[in-house]
């Protein structure tokens, strides 16, 4: 007898003591640990206090019949997947249909055949073992994701600071517990650096690529110009990036004279609010892909003024969808940003709230990262 089988427990529920004793004897001989109950009320107490692998349930019982009790159990989360086999003298065809309709997993006719009974019990228990294993793996995976999220929070912390009269603020909201978006802003060589990136995919693999992107980003030599920085990022990421992955990015720098320069590598267009007008900024270079490409990155330049706002985001925002299957789109993000600036409220939380309002009952299906620079 397999030692694992001896661990499986069966609850026998029947209002006839002779039936209970017979089943108890037969199943004990097969190595199962058995529990007994003579009514739905007694069975309920056993189930709430004991781990049961399979329930053998009679149909015709006083006070509460088996079908009604089965329906009740299926409304309770802890018993939705509990294997339930009905044992009854009801005619087979009718009994089977009623068993399935009321939440049962199988049906055994009285007088039952011992081999059929044991075979069906083993069958449902195998399925339960697989379900339990999947649940344990899911729980372990979720714990690992929680740990990974804490690590990612350290790698991509949300920031809010003021430099040279400029307010810089970031927001990072992964769709899963961890995601493939990246956003950061920092001061280097008396310049404000702003980088946002989006690795294709979701979850741990995308997050690891995002972490590699950050490592490459901060291994760049301090006195490199923008074009040289992007060139090095491309070269180094293409060496490690799988062929089926890609990274869109936008790297911007603002100097002390408020001159903005940026390279947009396949990313949603940055948005600028200046002189009361909000518009998308032009310029597009290739994204980073896991293949060697000959690229010619275009550096875009723009003098900024006091009071202007510079905004970048990942496509989880512009591709957010509502219940009508409508996307926000880049033009929609331009409108949302304009309204958020004019609201006078904290811009990034306002933008995020407007995106969620657009989605309504729909949940955003992609990670979202944003950065806003306010002069």
PDB file of C-alpha atoms in Angstrom, residues 2 15 30 50-51 56 61 79 83 120 180 187 200 202 205 235 241 244 264 304 362 372:
ATOM      1  CA  UNK A   2       1.358   3.412  -0.955  1.00  0.00           C
ATOM      2  CA  UNK A  15     -28.357   8.276   8.264  1.00  0.00           C
ATOM      3  CA  UNK A  30      -8.059   0.097   1.467  1.00  0.00           C
ATOM      4  CA  UNK A  50     -11.028  18.220  10.110  1.00  0.00           C
ATOM      5  CA  UNK A  51      -9.125  18.085   6.841  1.00  0.00           C
ATOM      6  CA  UNK A  56     -19.210  10.240   0.459  1.00  0.00           C
ATOM      7  CA  UNK A  61     -31.416  11.973   4.874  1.00  0.00           C
ATOM      8  CA  UNK A  79     -15.302  23.455  -0.009  1.00  0.00           C
ATOM      9  CA  UNK A  83     -14.514  15.966  -4.057  1.00  0.00           C
ATOM     10  CA  UNK A 120     -13.791   6.503  -8.244  1.00  0.00           C
ATOM     11  CA  UNK A 180       8.719  45.493 -16.613  1.00  0.00           C
ATOM     12  CA  UNK A 187      20.980  64.839 -10.684  1.00  0.00           C
ATOM     13  CA  UNK A 200       7.799  43.872 -23.274  1.00  0.00           C
ATOM     14  CA  UNK A 202       4.958  41.282 -17.479  1.00  0.00           C
ATOM     15  CA  UNK A 205      11.229  38.069 -16.551  1.00  0.00           C
ATOM     16  CA  UNK A 235      24.884  48.052 -27.243  1.00  0.00           C
ATOM     17  CA  UNK A 241      18.201  40.910 -24.291  1.00  0.00           C
ATOM     18  CA  UNK A 244      11.597  38.026 -28.327  1.00  0.00           C
ATOM     19  CA  UNK A 264      12.731  58.783 -27.741  1.00  0.00           C
ATOM     20  CA  UNK A 304      11.894  75.396 -21.547  1.00  0.00           C
ATOM     21  CA  UNK A 362     -12.215  47.464 -16.280  1.00  0.00           C
ATOM     22  CA  UNK A 372       6.519  64.753 -14.287  1.00  0.00           C
TER      23      UNK A 372
END
